[in-house]
Short mmCIF file of C-alpha atoms in Angstrom, two decimals:
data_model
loop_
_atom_site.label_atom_id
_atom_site.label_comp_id
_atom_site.label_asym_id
_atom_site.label_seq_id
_atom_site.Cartn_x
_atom_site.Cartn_y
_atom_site.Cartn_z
CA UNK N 143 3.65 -6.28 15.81
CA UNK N 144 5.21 -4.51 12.71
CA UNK N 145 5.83 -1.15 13.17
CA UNK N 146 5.06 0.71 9.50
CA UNK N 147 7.63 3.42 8.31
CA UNK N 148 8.63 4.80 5.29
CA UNK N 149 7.38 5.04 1.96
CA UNK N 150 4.63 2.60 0.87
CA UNK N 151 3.49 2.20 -2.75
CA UNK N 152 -0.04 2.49 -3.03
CA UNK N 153 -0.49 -0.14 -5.86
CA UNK N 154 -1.93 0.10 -9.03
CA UNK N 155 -3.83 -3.17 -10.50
CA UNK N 156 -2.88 -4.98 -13.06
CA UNK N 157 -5.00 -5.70 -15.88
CA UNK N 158 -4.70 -7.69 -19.25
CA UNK N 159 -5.21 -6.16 -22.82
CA UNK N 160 -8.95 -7.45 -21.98
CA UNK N 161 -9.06 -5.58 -19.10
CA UNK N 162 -9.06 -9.05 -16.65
CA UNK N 163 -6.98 -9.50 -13.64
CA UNK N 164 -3.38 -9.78 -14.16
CA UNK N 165 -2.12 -11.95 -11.48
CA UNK N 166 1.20 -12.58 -13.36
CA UNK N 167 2.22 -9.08 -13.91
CA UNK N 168 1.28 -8.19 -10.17
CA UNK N 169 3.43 -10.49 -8.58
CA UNK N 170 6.65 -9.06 -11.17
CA UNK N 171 4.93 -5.64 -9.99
CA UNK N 172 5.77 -6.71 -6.32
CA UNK N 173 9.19 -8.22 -7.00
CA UNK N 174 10.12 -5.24 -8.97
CA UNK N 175 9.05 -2.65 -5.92
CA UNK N 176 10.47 -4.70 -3.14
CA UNK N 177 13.73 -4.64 -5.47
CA UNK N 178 13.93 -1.36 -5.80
CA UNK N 179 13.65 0.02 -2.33
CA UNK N 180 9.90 0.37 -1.33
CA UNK N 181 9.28 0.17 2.32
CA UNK N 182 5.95 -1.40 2.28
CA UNK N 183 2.94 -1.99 -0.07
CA UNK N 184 -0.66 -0.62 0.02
CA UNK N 185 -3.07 -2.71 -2.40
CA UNK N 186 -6.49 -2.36 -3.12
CA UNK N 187 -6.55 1.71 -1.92
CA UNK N 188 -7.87 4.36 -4.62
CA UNK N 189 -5.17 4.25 -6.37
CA UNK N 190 -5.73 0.60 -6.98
CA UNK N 191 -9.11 0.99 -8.53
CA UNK N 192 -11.22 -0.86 -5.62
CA UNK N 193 -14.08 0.31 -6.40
CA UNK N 194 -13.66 -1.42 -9.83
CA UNK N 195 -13.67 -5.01 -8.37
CA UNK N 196 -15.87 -7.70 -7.94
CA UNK N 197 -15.32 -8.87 -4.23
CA UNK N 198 -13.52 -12.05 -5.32
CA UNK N 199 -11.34 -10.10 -7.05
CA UNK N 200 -9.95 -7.78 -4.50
CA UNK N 201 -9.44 -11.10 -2.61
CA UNK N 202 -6.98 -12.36 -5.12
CA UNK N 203 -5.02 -8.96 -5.57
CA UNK N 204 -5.07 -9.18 -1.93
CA UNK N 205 -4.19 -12.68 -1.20
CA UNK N 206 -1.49 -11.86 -4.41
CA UNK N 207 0.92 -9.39 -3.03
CA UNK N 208 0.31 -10.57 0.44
CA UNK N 209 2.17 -13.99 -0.77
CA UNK N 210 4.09 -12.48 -3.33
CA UNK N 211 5.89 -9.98 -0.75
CA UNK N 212 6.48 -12.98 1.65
CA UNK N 213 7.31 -10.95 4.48
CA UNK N 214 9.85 -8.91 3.35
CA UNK N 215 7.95 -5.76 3.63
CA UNK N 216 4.86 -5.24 5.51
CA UNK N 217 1.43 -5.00 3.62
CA UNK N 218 -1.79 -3.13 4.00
CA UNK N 219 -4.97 -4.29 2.63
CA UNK N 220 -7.58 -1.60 1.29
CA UNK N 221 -10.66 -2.83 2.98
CA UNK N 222 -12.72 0.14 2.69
CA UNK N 223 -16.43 -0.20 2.24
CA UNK N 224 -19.84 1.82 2.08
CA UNK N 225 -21.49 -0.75 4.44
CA UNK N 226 -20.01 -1.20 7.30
CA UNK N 227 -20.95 -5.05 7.79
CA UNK N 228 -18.68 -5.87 4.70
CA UNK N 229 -15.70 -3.67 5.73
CA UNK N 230 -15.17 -5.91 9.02
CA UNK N 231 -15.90 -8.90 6.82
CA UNK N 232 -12.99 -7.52 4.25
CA UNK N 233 -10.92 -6.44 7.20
CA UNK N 234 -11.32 -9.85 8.70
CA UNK N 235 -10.11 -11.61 5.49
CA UNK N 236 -7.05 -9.56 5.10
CA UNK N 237 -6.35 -10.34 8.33
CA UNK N 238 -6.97 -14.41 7.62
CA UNK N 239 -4.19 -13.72 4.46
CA UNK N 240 -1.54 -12.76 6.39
CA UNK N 241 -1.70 -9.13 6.07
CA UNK N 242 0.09 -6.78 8.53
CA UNK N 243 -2.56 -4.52 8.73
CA UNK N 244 -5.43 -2.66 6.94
CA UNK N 245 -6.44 0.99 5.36
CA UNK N 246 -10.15 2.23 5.26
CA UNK N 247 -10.88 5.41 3.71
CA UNK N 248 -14.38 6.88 5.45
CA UNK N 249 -17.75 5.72 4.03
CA UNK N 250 -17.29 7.07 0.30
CA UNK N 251 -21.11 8.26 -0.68
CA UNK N 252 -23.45 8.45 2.95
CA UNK N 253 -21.38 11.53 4.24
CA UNK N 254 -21.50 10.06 7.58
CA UNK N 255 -21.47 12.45 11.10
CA UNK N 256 -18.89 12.23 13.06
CA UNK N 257 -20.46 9.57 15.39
CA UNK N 258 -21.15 7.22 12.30
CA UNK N 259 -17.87 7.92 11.59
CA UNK N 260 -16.43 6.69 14.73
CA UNK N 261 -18.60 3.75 15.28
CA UNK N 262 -17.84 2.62 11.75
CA UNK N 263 -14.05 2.64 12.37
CA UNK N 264 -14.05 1.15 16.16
CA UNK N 265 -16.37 -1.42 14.91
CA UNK N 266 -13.76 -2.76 12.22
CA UNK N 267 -10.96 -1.97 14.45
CA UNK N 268 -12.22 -4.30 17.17
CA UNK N 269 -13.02 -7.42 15.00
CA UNK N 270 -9.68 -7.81 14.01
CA UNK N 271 -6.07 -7.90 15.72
CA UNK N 272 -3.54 -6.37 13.02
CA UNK N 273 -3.69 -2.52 13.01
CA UNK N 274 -5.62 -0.15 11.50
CA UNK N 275 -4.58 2.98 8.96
CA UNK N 276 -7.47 5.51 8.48
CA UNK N 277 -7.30 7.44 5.24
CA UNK N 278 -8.27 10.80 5.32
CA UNK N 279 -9.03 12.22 1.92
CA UNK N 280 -11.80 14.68 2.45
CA UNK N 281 -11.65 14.98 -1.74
CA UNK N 282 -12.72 11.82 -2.90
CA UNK N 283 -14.96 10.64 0.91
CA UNK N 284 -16.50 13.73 1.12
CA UNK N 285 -16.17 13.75 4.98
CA UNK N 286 -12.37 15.07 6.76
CA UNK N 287 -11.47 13.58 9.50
CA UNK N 288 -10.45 16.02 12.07
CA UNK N 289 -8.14 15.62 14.53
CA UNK N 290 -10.26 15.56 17.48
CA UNK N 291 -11.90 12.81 15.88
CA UNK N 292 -8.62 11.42 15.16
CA UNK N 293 -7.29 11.74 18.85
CA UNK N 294 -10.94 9.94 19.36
CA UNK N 295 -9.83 7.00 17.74
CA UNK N 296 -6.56 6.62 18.63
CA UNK N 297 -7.99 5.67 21.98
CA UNK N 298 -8.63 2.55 20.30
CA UNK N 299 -5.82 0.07 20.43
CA UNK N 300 -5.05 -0.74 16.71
CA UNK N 301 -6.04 2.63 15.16
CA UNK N 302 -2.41 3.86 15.59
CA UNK N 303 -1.91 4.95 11.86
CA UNK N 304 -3.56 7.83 9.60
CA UNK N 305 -2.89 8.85 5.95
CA UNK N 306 -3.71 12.04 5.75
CA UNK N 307 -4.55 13.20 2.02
CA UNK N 308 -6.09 16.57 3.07
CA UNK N 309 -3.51 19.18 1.97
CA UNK N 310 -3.38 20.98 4.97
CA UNK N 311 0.09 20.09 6.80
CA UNK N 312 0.13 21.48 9.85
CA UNK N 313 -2.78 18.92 9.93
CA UNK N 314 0.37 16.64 11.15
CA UNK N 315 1.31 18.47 13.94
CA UNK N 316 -2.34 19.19 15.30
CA UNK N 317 -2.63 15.31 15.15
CA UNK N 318 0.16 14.32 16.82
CA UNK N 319 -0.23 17.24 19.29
CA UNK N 320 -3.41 15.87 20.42
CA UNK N 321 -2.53 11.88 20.04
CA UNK N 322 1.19 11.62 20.71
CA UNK N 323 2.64 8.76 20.19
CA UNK N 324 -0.81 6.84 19.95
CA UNK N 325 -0.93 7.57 16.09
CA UNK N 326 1.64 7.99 13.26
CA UNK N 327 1.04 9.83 10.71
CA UNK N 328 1.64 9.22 6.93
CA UNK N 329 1.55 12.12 4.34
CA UNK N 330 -0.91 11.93 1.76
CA UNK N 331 0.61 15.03 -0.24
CA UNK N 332 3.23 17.07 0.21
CA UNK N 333 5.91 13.90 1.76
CA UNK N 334 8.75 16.43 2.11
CA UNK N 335 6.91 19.09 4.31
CA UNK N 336 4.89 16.27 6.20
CA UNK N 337 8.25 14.54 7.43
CA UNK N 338 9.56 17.89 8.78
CA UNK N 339 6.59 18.10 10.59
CA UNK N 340 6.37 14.39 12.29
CA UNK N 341 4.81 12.40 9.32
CA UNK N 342 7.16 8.71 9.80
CA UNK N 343 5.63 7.38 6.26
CA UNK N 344 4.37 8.47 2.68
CA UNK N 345 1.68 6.82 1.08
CA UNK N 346 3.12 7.29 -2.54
CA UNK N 347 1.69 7.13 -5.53
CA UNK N 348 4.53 8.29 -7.38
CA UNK N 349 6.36 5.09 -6.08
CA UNK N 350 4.56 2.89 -8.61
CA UNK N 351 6.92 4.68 -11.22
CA UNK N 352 9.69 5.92 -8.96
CA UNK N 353 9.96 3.51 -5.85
CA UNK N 354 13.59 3.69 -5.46
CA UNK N 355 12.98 7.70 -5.83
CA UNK N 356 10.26 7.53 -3.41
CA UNK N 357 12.46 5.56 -1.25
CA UNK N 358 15.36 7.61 -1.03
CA UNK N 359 13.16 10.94 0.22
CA UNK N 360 12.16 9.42 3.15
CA UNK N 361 15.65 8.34 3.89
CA UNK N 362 17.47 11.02 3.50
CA UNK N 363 15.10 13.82 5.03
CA UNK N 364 14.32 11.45 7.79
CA UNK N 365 17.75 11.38 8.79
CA UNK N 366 19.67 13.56 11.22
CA UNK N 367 21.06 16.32 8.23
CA UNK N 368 19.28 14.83 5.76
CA UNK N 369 16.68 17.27 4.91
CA UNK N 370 18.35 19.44 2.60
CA UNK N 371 19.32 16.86 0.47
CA UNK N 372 16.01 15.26 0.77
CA UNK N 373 14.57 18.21 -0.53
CA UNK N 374 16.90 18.12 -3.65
CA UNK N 375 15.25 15.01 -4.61
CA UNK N 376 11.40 16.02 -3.44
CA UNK N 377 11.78 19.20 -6.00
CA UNK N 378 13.11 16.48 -8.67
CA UNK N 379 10.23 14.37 -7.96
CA UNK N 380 7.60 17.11 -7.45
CA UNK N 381 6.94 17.04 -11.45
CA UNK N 382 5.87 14.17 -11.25
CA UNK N 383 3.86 13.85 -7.80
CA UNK N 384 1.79 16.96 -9.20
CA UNK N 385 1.47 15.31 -12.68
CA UNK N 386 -0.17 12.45 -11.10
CA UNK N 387 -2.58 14.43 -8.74
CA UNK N 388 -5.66 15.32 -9.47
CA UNK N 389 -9.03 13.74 -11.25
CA UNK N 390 -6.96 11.44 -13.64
CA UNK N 391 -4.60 10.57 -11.32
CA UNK N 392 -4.93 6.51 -12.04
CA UNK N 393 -4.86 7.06 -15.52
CA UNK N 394 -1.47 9.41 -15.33
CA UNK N 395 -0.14 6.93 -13.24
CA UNK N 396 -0.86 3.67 -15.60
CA UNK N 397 -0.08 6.12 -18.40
CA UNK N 398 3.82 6.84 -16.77
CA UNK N 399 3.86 2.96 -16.08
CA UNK N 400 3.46 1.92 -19.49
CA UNK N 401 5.97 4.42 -20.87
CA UNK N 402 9.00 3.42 -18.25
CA UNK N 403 8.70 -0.43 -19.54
CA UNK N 404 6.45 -2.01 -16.46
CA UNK N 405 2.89 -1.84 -17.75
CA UNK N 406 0.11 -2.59 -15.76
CA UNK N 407 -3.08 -2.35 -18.43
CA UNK N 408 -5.42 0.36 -19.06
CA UNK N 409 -7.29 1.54 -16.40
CA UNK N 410 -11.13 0.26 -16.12
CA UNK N 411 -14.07 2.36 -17.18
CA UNK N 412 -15.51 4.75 -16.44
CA UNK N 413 -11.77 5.56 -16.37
CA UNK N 414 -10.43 6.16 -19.80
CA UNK N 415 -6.69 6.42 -21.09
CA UNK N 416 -4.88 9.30 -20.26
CA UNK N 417 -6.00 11.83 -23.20
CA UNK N 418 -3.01 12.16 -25.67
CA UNK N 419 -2.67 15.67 -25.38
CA UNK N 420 -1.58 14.93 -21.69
CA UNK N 421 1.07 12.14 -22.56
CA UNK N 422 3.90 14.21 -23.98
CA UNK N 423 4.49 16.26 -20.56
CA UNK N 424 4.02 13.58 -18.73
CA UNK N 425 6.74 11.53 -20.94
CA UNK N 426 8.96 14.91 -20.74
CA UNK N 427 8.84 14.34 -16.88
CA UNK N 428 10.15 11.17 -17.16
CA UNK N 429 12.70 11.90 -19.53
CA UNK N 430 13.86 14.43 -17.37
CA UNK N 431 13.87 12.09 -14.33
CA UNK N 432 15.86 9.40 -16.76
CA UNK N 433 13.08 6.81 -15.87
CA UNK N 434 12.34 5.80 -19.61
CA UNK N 435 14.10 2.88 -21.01
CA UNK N 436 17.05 3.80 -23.17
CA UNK N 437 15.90 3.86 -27.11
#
């Protein structure tokens, strides 16, 4: 089984002036980020505008990048779901691709307890073999997954992963104090801090612009004497990550995407283009990282 490590884009989805499915421009999307460093690829997460596809379509972004990364780096479906009869069925499917394993964020409007929570994630977990990455974001779910609930579920065979988007990083080190080395943690925020900590991945957003960037973080600071110098480049990326945090977070991201030469579309409504007044710090930030195509 594929151990996951590293930094892993989560991806953004590609769209067409229309605002249709760009199936073209995601595979160059997955070329280009396999090229430039990234150690795996998350599709279909928040960042990837989910919640803004028809069913058949996450099955062809899916089914996409699965195929288009051929095995060079592992991929994670999003198969999150409000229901939990249609998260297994979306968990089995990625599965049925090829893919090396899937991420569910919690039930994203029912506020579940922490029982629903638990049956909700052991029932997906045991209808399929690949493993499982939870995805804490207490921000967007409106439930945090603690880490006795965490430590919980890592008594489950294939829940060995967690993103953790809460903020809080000593959140790391209660996890893996109370699951060892049944669960691996992957920052959500704050990559730099997390690794020192125990985090072994970054689930980046700031990847889809800056993979190789991205990259290069975790390998330095993950390395024995590495960390200073991995903090050089996590306060020369830290523009950047904190640019594209926050409520418009999809649109900054797209916005940054279009400006460094590898558009992906507009994001879809009720999303809107990043307002104007935002763009020009945003393309100072990239300036300053010398991501924008020479003039």
């Amino acid at each position: 089984m594929t151990t996951f490590r590293g930094s892993y884009t989560v991806c953004v989805t590609a769209f067409d002036a229309e605002g249709r499915l760009d199936l073209e421009r995601l595979r160059s999307y997955v070329d280009w980020q396999i090229a430039e460093g990234s150690h795996g690829l998350i599709p279909l997460g928040s960042t990837g505008e989910f919640l803004s596809l028809t069913r058949d379509e996450r099955t062809a972004v899916a089914e996409t990048v699965i195929r288009q990364a051929d095995g060079q780096v592992p991929v994670l479906i999003g198969t999150a779901a409000e229901w939990t009869d249609e998260a297994v069925a979306l968990s089995r499917e990625a599965e049925a691709l090829g893919a090396d394993g899937v991420m569910l964020v919690p039930p994203y409007y029912s506020s579940p307890t922490e029982e629903e929570l638990f049956v909700h994630f052991r029932r997906v977990a045991e209808a399929i073999s690949i493993p499982v990455m939870l995805y804490n974001n207490p921000f967007t779910a409106n439930v945090d997954l603690g880490a006795d609930l965490v430590a919980r579920l890592s008594q489950i065979d294939n829940i060995s992963y967690i993103k953790d988007t809460s903020k809080n990083v000593h959140r790391v080190t209660e996890i893996l104090a109370r699951c060892g080395d049944r669960m691996t943690v992957f920052a959500g925020y704050y990559p730099w801090e997390s690794y020192l900590a125990g985090a072994e991945g970054y689930s980046s957003v700031f990847a889809n612009i800056a993979p190789k960037l991205s990259a290069a973080m975790f390998e330095e600071t993950t390395k024995p004497g590495g960390e200073a110098k991995g903090r050089e480049i996590y306060l020369r990326a830290l523009p950047l990550i904190n640019m594209l945090a926050g409520d418009l977070y999809v649109s900054a991201t797209k916005a940054a995407m279009a400006m460094i030469g590898k558009g992906m579309g507009d994001p879809r409504p009720p999303r809107l283009p990043l307002p104007k007044e935002r763009q020009a710090a945003l393309r100072t930030i990239l300036q300053e990282l010398r991501l924008l195509p020479a003039s």
